[in-house]
Coordinates of C-alpha atoms and ligand atoms in Angstrom, one line a residue:
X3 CA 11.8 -0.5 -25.8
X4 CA 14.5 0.8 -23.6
X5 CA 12.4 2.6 -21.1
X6 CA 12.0 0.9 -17.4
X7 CA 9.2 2.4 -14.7
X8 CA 11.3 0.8 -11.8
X9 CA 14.6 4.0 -12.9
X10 CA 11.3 6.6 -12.3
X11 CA 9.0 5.1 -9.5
X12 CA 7.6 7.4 -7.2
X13 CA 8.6 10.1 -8.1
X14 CA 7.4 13.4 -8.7
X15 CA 5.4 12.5 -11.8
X16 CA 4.6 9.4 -10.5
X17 CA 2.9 11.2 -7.2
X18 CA 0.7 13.4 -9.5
X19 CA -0.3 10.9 -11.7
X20 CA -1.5 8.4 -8.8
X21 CA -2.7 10.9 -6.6
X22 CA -5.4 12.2 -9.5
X23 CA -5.5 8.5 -10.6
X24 CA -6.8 8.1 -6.9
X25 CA -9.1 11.0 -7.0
X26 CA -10.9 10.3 -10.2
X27 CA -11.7 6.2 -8.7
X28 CA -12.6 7.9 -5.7
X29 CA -15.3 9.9 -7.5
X30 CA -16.5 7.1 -9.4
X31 CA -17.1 5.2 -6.8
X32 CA -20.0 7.7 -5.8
X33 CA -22.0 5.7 -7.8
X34 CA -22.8 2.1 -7.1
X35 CA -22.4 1.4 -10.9
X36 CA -19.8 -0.4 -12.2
X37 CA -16.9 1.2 -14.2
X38 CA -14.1 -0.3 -16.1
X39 CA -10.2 0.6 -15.7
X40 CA -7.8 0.3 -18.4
X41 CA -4.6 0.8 -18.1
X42 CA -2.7 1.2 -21.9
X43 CA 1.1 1.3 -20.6
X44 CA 0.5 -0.6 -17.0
X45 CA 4.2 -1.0 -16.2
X46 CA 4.8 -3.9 -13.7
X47 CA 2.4 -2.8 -10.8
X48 CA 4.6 -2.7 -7.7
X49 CA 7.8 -1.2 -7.2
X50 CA 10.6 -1.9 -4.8
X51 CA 12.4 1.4 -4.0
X52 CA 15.1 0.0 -2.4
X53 CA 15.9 -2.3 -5.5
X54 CA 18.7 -1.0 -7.4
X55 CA 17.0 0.5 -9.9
X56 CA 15.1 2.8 -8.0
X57 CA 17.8 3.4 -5.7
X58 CA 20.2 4.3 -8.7
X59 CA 18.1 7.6 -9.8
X60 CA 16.8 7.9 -6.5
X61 CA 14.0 10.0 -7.9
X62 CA 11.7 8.5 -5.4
X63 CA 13.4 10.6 -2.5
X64 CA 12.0 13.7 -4.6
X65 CA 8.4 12.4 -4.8
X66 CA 6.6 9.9 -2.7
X67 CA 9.3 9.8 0.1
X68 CA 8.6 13.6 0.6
X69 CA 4.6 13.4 0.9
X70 CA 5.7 10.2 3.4
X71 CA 7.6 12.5 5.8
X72 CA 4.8 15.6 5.6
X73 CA 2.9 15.8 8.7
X74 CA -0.8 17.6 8.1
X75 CA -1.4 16.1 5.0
X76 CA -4.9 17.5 2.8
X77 CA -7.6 14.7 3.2
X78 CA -7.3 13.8 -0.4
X79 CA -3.9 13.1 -0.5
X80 CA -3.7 11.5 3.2
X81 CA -6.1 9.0 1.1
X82 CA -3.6 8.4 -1.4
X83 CA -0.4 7.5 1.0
X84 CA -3.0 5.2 3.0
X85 CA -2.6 2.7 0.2
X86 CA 1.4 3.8 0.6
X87 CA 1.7 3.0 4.1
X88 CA -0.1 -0.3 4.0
X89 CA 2.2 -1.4 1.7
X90 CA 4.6 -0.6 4.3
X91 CA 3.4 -1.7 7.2
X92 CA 6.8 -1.3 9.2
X93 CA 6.8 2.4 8.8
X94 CA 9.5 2.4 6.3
X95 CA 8.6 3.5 2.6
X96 CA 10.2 0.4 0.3
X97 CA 7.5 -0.8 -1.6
X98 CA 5.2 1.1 -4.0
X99 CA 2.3 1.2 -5.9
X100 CA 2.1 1.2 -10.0
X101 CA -1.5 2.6 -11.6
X102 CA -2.6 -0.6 -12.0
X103 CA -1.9 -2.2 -8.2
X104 CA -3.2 1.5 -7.0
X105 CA -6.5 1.0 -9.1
X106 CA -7.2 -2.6 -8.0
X107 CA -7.1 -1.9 -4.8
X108 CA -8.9 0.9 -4.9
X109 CA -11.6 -0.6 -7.1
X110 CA -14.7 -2.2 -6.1
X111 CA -15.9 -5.7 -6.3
X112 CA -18.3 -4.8 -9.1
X113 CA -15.8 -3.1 -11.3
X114 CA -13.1 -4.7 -13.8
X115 CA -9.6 -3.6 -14.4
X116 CA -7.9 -4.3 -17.3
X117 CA -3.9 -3.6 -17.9
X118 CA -1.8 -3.6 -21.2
X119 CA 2.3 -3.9 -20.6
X120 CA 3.7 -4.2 -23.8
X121 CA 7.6 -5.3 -22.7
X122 CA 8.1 -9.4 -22.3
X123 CA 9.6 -8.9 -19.3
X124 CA 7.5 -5.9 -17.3
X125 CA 4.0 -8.0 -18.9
X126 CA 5.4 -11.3 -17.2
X127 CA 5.8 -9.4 -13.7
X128 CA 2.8 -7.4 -14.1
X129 CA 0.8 -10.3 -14.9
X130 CA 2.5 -12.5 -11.8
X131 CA 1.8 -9.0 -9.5
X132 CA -1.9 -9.3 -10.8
X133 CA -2.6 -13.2 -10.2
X134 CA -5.4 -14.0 -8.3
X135 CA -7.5 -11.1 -8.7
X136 CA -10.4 -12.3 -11.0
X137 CA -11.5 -8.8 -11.6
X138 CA -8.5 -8.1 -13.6
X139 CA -7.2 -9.5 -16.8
X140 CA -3.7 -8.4 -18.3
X141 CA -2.7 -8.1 -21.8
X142 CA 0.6 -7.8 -23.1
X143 CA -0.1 -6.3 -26.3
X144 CA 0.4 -3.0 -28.2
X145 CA -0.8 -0.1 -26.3
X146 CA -1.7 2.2 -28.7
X147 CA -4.6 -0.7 -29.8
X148 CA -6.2 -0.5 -26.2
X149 CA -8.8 1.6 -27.4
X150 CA -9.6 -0.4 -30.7
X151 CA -9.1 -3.5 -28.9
X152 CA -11.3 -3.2 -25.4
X153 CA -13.3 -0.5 -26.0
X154 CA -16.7 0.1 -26.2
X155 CA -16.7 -1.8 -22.4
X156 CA -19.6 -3.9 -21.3
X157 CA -19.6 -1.5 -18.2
X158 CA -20.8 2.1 -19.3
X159 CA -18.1 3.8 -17.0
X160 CA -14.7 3.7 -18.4
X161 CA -11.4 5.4 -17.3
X162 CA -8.8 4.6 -19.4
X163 CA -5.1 6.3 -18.3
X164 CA -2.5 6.4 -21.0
X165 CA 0.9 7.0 -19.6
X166 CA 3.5 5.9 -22.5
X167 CA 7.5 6.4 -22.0
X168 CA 7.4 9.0 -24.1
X169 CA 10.7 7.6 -25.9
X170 CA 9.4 8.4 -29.8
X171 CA 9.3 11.5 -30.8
X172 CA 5.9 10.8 -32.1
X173 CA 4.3 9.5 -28.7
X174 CA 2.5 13.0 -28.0
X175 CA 0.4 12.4 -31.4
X176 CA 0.0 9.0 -30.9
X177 CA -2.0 9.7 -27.7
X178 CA -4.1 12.4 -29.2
X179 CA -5.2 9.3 -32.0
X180 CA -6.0 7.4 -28.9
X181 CA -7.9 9.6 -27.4
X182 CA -9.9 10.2 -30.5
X183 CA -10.4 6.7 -31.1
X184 CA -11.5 6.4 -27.1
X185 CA -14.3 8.8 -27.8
X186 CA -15.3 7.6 -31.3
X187 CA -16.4 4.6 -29.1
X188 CA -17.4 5.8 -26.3
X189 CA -18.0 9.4 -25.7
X190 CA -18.6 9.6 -22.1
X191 CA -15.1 7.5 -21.4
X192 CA -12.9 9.5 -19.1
X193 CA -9.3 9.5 -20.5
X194 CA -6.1 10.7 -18.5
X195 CA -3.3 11.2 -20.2
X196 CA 0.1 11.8 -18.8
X197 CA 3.2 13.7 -20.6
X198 CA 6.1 15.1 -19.5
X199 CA 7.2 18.6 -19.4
X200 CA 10.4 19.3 -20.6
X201 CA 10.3 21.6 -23.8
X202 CA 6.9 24.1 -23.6
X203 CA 7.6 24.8 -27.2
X204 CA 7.2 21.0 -28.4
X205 CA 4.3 20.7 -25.7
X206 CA 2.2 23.9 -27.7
X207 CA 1.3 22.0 -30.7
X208 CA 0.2 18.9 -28.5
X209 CA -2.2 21.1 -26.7
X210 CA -3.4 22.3 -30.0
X211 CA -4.1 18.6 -31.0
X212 CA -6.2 18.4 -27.3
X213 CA -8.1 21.3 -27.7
X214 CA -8.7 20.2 -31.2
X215 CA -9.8 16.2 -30.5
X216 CA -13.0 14.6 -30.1
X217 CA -13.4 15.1 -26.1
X218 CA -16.2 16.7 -25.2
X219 CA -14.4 18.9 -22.3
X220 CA -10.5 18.4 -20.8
X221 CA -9.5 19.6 -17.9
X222 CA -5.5 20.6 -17.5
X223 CA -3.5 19.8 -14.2
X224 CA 0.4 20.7 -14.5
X225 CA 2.7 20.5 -11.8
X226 CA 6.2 22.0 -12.2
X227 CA 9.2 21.0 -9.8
X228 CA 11.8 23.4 -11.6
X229 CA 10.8 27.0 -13.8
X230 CA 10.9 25.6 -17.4
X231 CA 14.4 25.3 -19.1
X232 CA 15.3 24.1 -22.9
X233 CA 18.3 21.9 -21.4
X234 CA 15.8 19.1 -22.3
X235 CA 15.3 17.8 -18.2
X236 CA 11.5 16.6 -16.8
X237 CA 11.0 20.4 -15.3
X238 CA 7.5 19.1 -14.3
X239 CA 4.4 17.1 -15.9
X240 CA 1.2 17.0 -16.8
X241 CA -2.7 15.3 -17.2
X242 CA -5.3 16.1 -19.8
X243 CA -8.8 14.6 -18.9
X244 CA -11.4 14.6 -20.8
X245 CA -14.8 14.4 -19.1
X246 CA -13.2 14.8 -15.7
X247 CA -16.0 13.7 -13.1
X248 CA -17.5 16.6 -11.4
X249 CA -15.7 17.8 -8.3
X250 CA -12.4 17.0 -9.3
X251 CA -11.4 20.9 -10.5
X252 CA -12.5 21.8 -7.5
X253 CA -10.6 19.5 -5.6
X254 CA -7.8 19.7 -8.0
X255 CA -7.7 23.4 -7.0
X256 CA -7.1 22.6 -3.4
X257 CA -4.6 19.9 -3.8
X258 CA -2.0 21.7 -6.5
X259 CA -1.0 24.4 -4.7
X260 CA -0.1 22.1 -1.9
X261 CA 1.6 19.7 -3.9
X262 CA 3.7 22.2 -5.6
X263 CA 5.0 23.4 -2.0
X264 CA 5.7 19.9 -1.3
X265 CA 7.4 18.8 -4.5
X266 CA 9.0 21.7 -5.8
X267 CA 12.9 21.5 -6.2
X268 CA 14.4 24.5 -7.8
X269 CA 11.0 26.0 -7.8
X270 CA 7.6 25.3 -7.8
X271 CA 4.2 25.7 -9.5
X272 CA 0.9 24.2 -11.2
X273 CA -1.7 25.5 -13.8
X274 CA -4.8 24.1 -13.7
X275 CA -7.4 25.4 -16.7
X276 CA -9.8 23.9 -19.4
X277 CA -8.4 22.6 -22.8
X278 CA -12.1 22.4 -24.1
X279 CA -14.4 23.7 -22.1
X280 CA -17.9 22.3 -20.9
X281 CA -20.2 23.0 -24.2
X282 CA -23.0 25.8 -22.2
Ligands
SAM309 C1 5.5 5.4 -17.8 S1 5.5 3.6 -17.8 C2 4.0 3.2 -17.1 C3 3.8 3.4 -15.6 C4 2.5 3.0 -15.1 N1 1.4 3.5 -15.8 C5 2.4 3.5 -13.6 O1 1.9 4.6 -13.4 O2 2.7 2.8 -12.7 C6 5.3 3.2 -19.5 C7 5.2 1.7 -19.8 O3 4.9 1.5 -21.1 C8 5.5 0.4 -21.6 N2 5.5 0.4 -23.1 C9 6.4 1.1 -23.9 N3 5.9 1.0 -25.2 C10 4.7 0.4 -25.1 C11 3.7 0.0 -26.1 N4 3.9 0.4 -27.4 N5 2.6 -0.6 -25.7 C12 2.4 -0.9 -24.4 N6 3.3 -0.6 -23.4 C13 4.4 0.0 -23.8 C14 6.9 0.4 -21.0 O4 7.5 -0.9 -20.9 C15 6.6 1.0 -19.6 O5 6.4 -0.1 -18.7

């Protein structure tokens, strides 16, 4: 396990995954009801861009530090940098949020949050990050397992993100096996997975695996910073949901082209389509 979060934080990835992380708590807390949060690959939680890790790639100045200059930001993402700015109360962007510190404090009193971070070290922060919050409880376990392990939830709303390093060659199968295992135990569970976008060929039989899963529907959102390339660099990245809550194409629709102006380096772009679509 040679892969560290802190090299990657807030970057462009980062900024889609959180920002649709954001949007899909946001729409389940239209309903009073409880729903559960798990977290597979948690990381440590908070970030510290000025750290030398993060400073190092300085990927963050490509991501979140671009959305913290915009001015006229869309409502949806102004609601996403308002958890990034009181983090920094100063006015100077330094410290930010991992899924799991975004989805606890976006998460209600009535719902539960439970995070899985595999590395000794990154579990030992996370889990210090986390303390005193007696909605959440962290594991430090093997991700892949999350699904076996903690699902079906007591609560009948479930969102479970997995968001691996993507260091094994067979990580992109391994999260199709999740996802199939989410469902076989709970059907209505929303899943979010992340991947990166680097090779389209590699990425074609992946989306055959989606398309081909147990999830009732899956909605693809793909944001692209460069045009692709086979020189093997993160060109862009991606999130397949299954049983995306209702309004989030639509607000997905909005929010992409945007985010592709802001974000895009040697060139821009997004795709947003169905990977199963709703049975009629
Ligand atoms: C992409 S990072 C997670 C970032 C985090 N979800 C976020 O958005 O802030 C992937 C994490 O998975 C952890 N990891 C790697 N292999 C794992 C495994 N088999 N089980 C659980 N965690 C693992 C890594 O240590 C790393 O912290």
């Amino acid at each position: 396990m040679n892969y560290r979060h802190a090299f990657h934080a807030g970057n462009h990835a980062d900024v889609l995954k959180h920002l649709v992380l954001t949007r899909l708590i946001a729409l389940l807390s239209r309903k009073d009801a409880p729903f559960a949060y798990l977290d597979s690959h948690a990381g440590v939680g908070l970030y510290d861009l000025h750290a030398d890790e993060a400073s190092r790639t300085g990927e963050y100045l490509e991501g979140i530090a671009r959305l913290w200059q915009a001015t006229q930001l869309p409502d949806a993402v102004e609601a996403y940098l308002e958890v990034v700015r009181a983090m920094n109360p100063d006015g100077v962007l330094r410290y930010y949020p991992g899924s799991p510190e975004l989805a606890r404090l976006l998460s209600r009193e009535q719902d539960r949050l439970q995070f899985n971070e595999k590395h000794p070290e990154d579990g030992f922060l996370l889990k210090d990050n986390m303390r005193g919050d007696r909605r959440v409880a962290v594991h430090r376990g093997e991700g892949w397992h999350v699904p076996r392990a903690l699902m079906p939830t007591r609560e009948k709303r479930v969102l479970l993100l997995i968001d691996p390093p993507f260091e094994q060659p067979d990580e992109l199968q391994r999260c199709v096996e999740a996802l199939n295992e989410a469902h076989g135990r709970m059907r209505q569970a929303i899943v979010a997975i992340w991947y990166p976008i680097k090779d389209i060929g590699q990425l074609e039989r992946f989306y055959r695996d989606l398309h081909n899963s147990a999830a009732p529907k899956m909605l693809r959102a793909e944001l692209y910073v460069h045009a692709p390339d086979d020189a093997g660099r993160l060109t862009g990245s991606g999130l397949a949901i299954s049983n995306p809550p209702w309004g989030l194409e639509d607000e997905l629709r909005q929010l992409l082209p945007w985010l592709a102006e802001a974000l895009g380096q040697s060139q821009g772009g997004w795709r947003l389509d169905w990977l199963i679509a709703e049975q009629g």
